[in-house]
Amino acid sequence: MSELRELIAQGEGERLEFKKKTTHPTRISRTLASLANTHGGRVLVGVDDDGRIVGVRDAEEEIYVLRQAAEHYVEPPLTLQFREVEEEGRVVVIVTVAESSRKPHRAQVADGDWRGYVRVRDESVQTSTITEKVLEKQPTQFERIPLNKEELAVLDYLRTHPRITLSEYMKLLNLGKRRAFRTLIKLTLHGYIRHHDREKEPFYTL
């Protein structure tokens, strides 16, 4: 099995994204920022959501759009690595995004609208201001396992409840705000829970 097929077989996840093509810098910039803000990863351009190799029409054009996104639609800008791989007569661009030491990165989603993203499983999830503050203070990776009692309590709660907010978690375990935030963000960055901040009060789900 080729390297490309081995990558595809892993499926989309925290460190891997499939893109049929890069339509506009603002769309791909969210993915690039989220990977840089989390643990880094790769984007396979020319592979559809089902893992089919469809190839790209013009690899140079795809790389140009990606460079534009990384340099002008992500702040601070990112430096990407590109590799073209041919499989069954189709060209796929493998884009490598390193985990950044300059977190948090924000992506431009519209004129004057810059937002932060982190990678949660196979999605780029918008961050809140506090998430970005944690990223600034914690540039290195968190230890993965084992989880402590406070972290396990979040997962146990979410198995029987649809969501939990910061205030609910503080009350549940009688924790201070800063400590509770760090626990929830740690679990989010490692893909144990999902972070949502589209509503008035951010909340977390499994």
Tab-separated table of C-alpha atoms in Angstrom:
chain	number	residue	atom	x	y	z
A	1	MET	CA	0.000	0.000	0.000
A	2	SER	CA	1.349	3.426	-0.948
A	3	GLU	CA	2.026	6.143	1.625
A	4	LEU	CA	-0.944	8.127	0.311
A	5	ARG	CA	-3.338	5.192	0.632
A	6	GLU	CA	-2.052	4.475	4.133
A	7	LEU	CA	-2.791	8.073	5.091
A	8	ILE	CA	-6.281	7.921	3.594
A	9	ALA	CA	-6.965	4.638	5.391
A	10	GLN	CA	-6.492	6.451	8.725
A	11	GLY	CA	-9.546	8.575	7.945
A	12	GLU	CA	-10.061	12.212	8.798
A	13	GLY	CA	-9.209	13.098	12.378
A	14	GLU	CA	-7.384	15.466	14.666
A	15	ARG	CA	-4.288	15.539	12.447
A	16	LEU	CA	-5.719	14.763	9.005
A	17	GLU	CA	-8.172	16.559	6.695
A	18	PHE	CA	-9.393	15.634	3.206
A	19	LYS	CA	-10.154	18.397	0.691
A	20	LYS	CA	-11.452	17.849	-2.823
A	21	LYS	CA	-10.030	21.258	-3.733
A	22	THR	CA	-9.254	24.614	-2.113
A	23	THR	CA	-12.022	26.913	-3.293
A	24	HIS	CA	-11.074	30.081	-1.407
A	25	PRO	CA	-8.383	31.118	1.110
A	26	THR	CA	-10.974	32.001	3.805
A	27	ARG	CA	-12.329	28.449	3.814
A	28	ILE	CA	-9.021	26.606	4.061
A	29	SER	CA	-7.547	29.174	6.489
A	30	ARG	CA	-9.767	27.810	9.299
A	31	THR	CA	-8.376	24.313	8.822
A	32	LEU	CA	-4.775	25.560	8.695
A	33	ALA	CA	-5.186	27.674	11.843
A	34	SER	CA	-6.904	24.853	13.740
A	35	LEU	CA	-4.111	22.374	12.955
A	36	ALA	CA	-1.404	24.872	13.925
A	37	ASN	CA	-3.222	25.672	17.174
A	38	THR	CA	-3.588	22.012	18.131
A	39	HIS	CA	-1.029	19.304	17.266
A	40	GLY	CA	-0.297	20.014	13.622
A	41	GLY	CA	-1.234	17.649	10.822
A	42	ARG	CA	-1.765	17.234	7.109
A	43	VAL	CA	-4.326	18.235	4.513
A	44	LEU	CA	-4.764	15.986	1.489
A	45	VAL	CA	-5.983	18.136	-1.416
A	46	GLY	CA	-7.484	16.013	-4.180
A	47	VAL	CA	-9.206	13.533	-1.844
A	48	ASP	CA	-12.958	13.745	-1.226
A	49	ASP	CA	-14.737	13.259	2.116
A	50	ASP	CA	-15.222	9.543	1.421
A	51	GLY	CA	-11.490	9.028	0.920
A	52	ARG	CA	-11.680	8.709	-2.869
A	53	ILE	CA	-8.677	10.015	-4.785
A	54	VAL	CA	-10.127	12.525	-7.250
A	55	GLY	CA	-6.919	14.459	-7.904
A	56	VAL	CA	-6.485	18.161	-8.590
A	57	ARG	CA	-6.635	19.843	-11.991
A	58	ASP	CA	-3.730	22.194	-11.315
A	59	ALA	CA	-1.414	21.469	-8.382
A	60	GLU	CA	0.378	24.807	-8.719
A	61	GLU	CA	-2.898	26.682	-8.463
A	62	GLU	CA	-3.880	24.744	-5.336
A	63	ILE	CA	-0.497	25.456	-3.738
A	64	TYR	CA	-0.826	29.151	-4.628
A	65	VAL	CA	-4.231	29.399	-2.895
A	66	LEU	CA	-2.912	27.537	0.153
A	67	ARG	CA	0.110	29.833	0.399
A	68	GLN	CA	-2.166	32.872	0.120
A	69	ALA	CA	-4.358	31.480	2.897
A	70	ALA	CA	-1.407	30.734	5.190
A	71	GLU	CA	0.340	34.073	4.608
A	72	HIS	CA	-2.559	36.527	4.328
A	73	TYR	CA	-5.620	34.877	5.888
A	74	VAL	CA	-3.985	33.456	9.033
A	75	GLU	CA	-2.484	35.663	11.735
A	76	PRO	CA	0.297	35.172	12.704
A	77	PRO	CA	1.113	33.768	9.232
A	78	LEU	CA	2.026	30.109	8.776
A	79	THR	CA	4.717	28.393	6.725
A	80	LEU	CA	3.483	25.233	5.025
A	81	GLN	CA	5.257	22.308	3.396
A	82	PHE	CA	3.942	20.900	0.115
A	83	ARG	CA	4.423	17.610	-1.665
A	84	GLU	CA	2.788	16.391	-4.868
A	85	VAL	CA	1.999	12.668	-5.058
A	86	GLU	CA	0.659	10.859	-8.113
A	87	GLU	CA	-1.667	7.896	-7.668
A	88	GLU	CA	-3.502	6.186	-10.540
A	89	GLY	CA	-2.726	9.124	-12.829
A	90	ARG	CA	-4.200	11.632	-10.376
A	91	VAL	CA	-2.182	14.228	-8.453
A	92	VAL	CA	-2.797	14.835	-4.747
A	93	VAL	CA	-1.154	17.705	-2.867
A	94	ILE	CA	-0.047	16.762	0.652
A	95	VAL	CA	0.091	19.871	2.841
A	96	THR	CA	1.944	19.624	6.140
A	97	VAL	CA	1.067	22.066	8.928
A	98	ALA	CA	3.403	22.042	11.915
A	99	GLU	CA	2.149	22.585	15.450
A	100	SER	CA	2.897	26.229	16.114
A	101	SER	CA	4.992	27.787	18.863
A	102	ARG	CA	3.216	31.103	18.197
A	103	LYS	CA	-0.311	30.198	19.304
A	104	PRO	CA	-3.028	31.271	19.012
A	105	HIS	CA	-3.470	31.714	15.258
A	106	ARG	CA	-6.641	33.313	13.934
A	107	ALA	CA	-8.240	32.836	10.524
A	108	GLN	CA	-9.925	35.588	8.526
A	109	VAL	CA	-13.482	34.455	7.773
A	110	ALA	CA	-14.674	37.819	6.398
A	111	ASP	CA	-13.373	41.375	6.024
A	112	GLY	CA	-12.233	42.490	9.481
A	113	ASP	CA	-13.477	39.246	11.085
A	114	TRP	CA	-10.678	37.086	12.515
A	115	ARG	CA	-11.463	34.010	14.587
A	116	GLY	CA	-9.472	31.333	16.386
A	117	TYR	CA	-9.958	27.607	15.775
A	118	VAL	CA	-8.736	24.376	17.338
A	119	ARG	CA	-8.901	20.870	15.952
A	120	VAL	CA	-11.480	18.642	17.646
A	121	ARG	CA	-11.583	15.164	16.130
A	122	ASP	CA	-12.159	15.839	12.418
A	123	GLU	CA	-13.540	19.365	12.768
A	124	SER	CA	-12.149	22.882	13.064
A	125	VAL	CA	-13.999	24.299	16.073
A	126	GLN	CA	-14.153	28.011	16.796
A	127	THR	CA	-12.483	29.003	20.043
A	128	SER	CA	-13.509	31.469	22.685
A	129	THR	CA	-11.263	34.209	24.076
A	130	ILE	CA	-10.379	32.068	27.100
A	131	THR	CA	-9.363	29.175	24.847
A	132	GLU	CA	-6.905	31.454	23.096
A	133	LYS	CA	-5.521	32.635	26.431
A	134	VAL	CA	-4.902	29.032	27.446
A	135	LEU	CA	-3.188	28.384	24.099
A	136	GLU	CA	-0.917	31.373	24.680
A	137	LYS	CA	0.102	30.104	28.121
A	138	GLN	CA	0.341	26.435	27.172
A	139	PRO	CA	2.329	26.228	23.921
A	140	THR	CA	3.512	22.694	24.623
A	141	GLN	CA	1.395	19.576	24.325
A	142	PHE	CA	-0.599	18.373	27.307
A	143	GLU	CA	0.154	14.910	28.657
A	144	ARG	CA	-2.429	12.604	27.111
A	145	ILE	CA	-3.377	9.940	29.663
A	146	PRO	CA	-4.284	8.890	32.277
A	147	LEU	CA	-7.067	11.342	33.054
A	148	ASN	CA	-7.522	12.462	36.634
A	149	LYS	CA	-10.754	12.391	38.659
A	150	GLU	CA	-11.723	15.945	37.705
A	151	GLU	CA	-11.354	15.156	34.004
A	152	LEU	CA	-13.155	11.826	34.235
A	153	ALA	CA	-16.017	13.572	36.060
A	154	VAL	CA	-16.666	15.697	32.959
A	155	LEU	CA	-16.917	12.611	30.747
A	156	ASP	CA	-19.160	10.796	33.240
A	157	TYR	CA	-21.480	13.810	33.433
A	158	LEU	CA	-21.712	14.128	29.637
A	159	ARG	CA	-22.664	10.470	29.245
A	160	THR	CA	-25.971	11.257	30.949
A	161	HIS	CA	-26.374	14.954	30.043
A	162	PRO	CA	-26.338	16.552	26.565
A	163	ARG	CA	-23.979	19.392	27.522
A	164	ILE	CA	-22.057	21.081	30.317
A	165	THR	CA	-21.071	24.722	30.772
A	166	LEU	CA	-18.126	26.129	32.682
A	167	SER	CA	-20.364	27.314	35.539
A	168	GLU	CA	-22.050	23.898	35.765
A	169	TYR	CA	-18.669	22.174	35.894
A	170	MET	CA	-17.390	24.579	38.577
A	171	LYS	CA	-20.475	23.836	40.667
A	172	LEU	CA	-20.298	20.080	40.025
A	173	LEU	CA	-16.789	19.736	41.459
A	174	ASN	CA	-16.537	22.966	43.473
A	175	LEU	CA	-13.636	24.233	41.363
A	176	GLY	CA	-12.283	27.721	40.762
A	177	LYS	CA	-12.826	29.296	37.343
A	178	ARG	CA	-9.218	29.120	36.124
A	179	ARG	CA	-8.748	25.473	37.107
A	180	ALA	CA	-12.083	24.489	35.586
A	181	PHE	CA	-11.238	26.283	32.310
A	182	ARG	CA	-7.884	24.546	32.013
A	183	THR	CA	-9.476	21.130	32.514
A	184	LEU	CA	-12.189	21.714	29.910
A	185	ILE	CA	-9.750	23.102	27.345
A	186	LYS	CA	-7.317	20.245	27.938
A	187	LEU	CA	-10.089	17.741	27.255
A	188	THR	CA	-11.124	19.705	24.162
A	189	LEU	CA	-7.618	19.837	22.686
A	190	HIS	CA	-7.228	16.090	23.096
A	191	GLY	CA	-10.543	15.330	21.451
A	192	TYR	CA	-12.357	13.973	24.495
A	193	ILE	CA	-15.035	16.670	24.363
A	194	ARG	CA	-16.223	19.301	21.875
A	195	HIS	CA	-16.159	23.026	22.533
A	196	HIS	CA	-19.038	25.221	21.279
A	197	ASP	CA	-19.160	29.004	21.646
A	198	ARG	CA	-21.736	30.096	19.106
A	199	GLU	CA	-24.248	30.783	21.897
A	200	LYS	CA	-24.171	33.331	24.708
A	201	GLU	CA	-22.427	30.941	27.097
A	202	PRO	CA	-19.881	28.451	25.726
A	203	PHE	CA	-20.664	24.784	26.393
A	204	TYR	CA	-19.102	21.372	25.899
A	205	THR	CA	-20.422	18.063	24.559
A	206	LEU	CA	-19.038	14.610	23.933
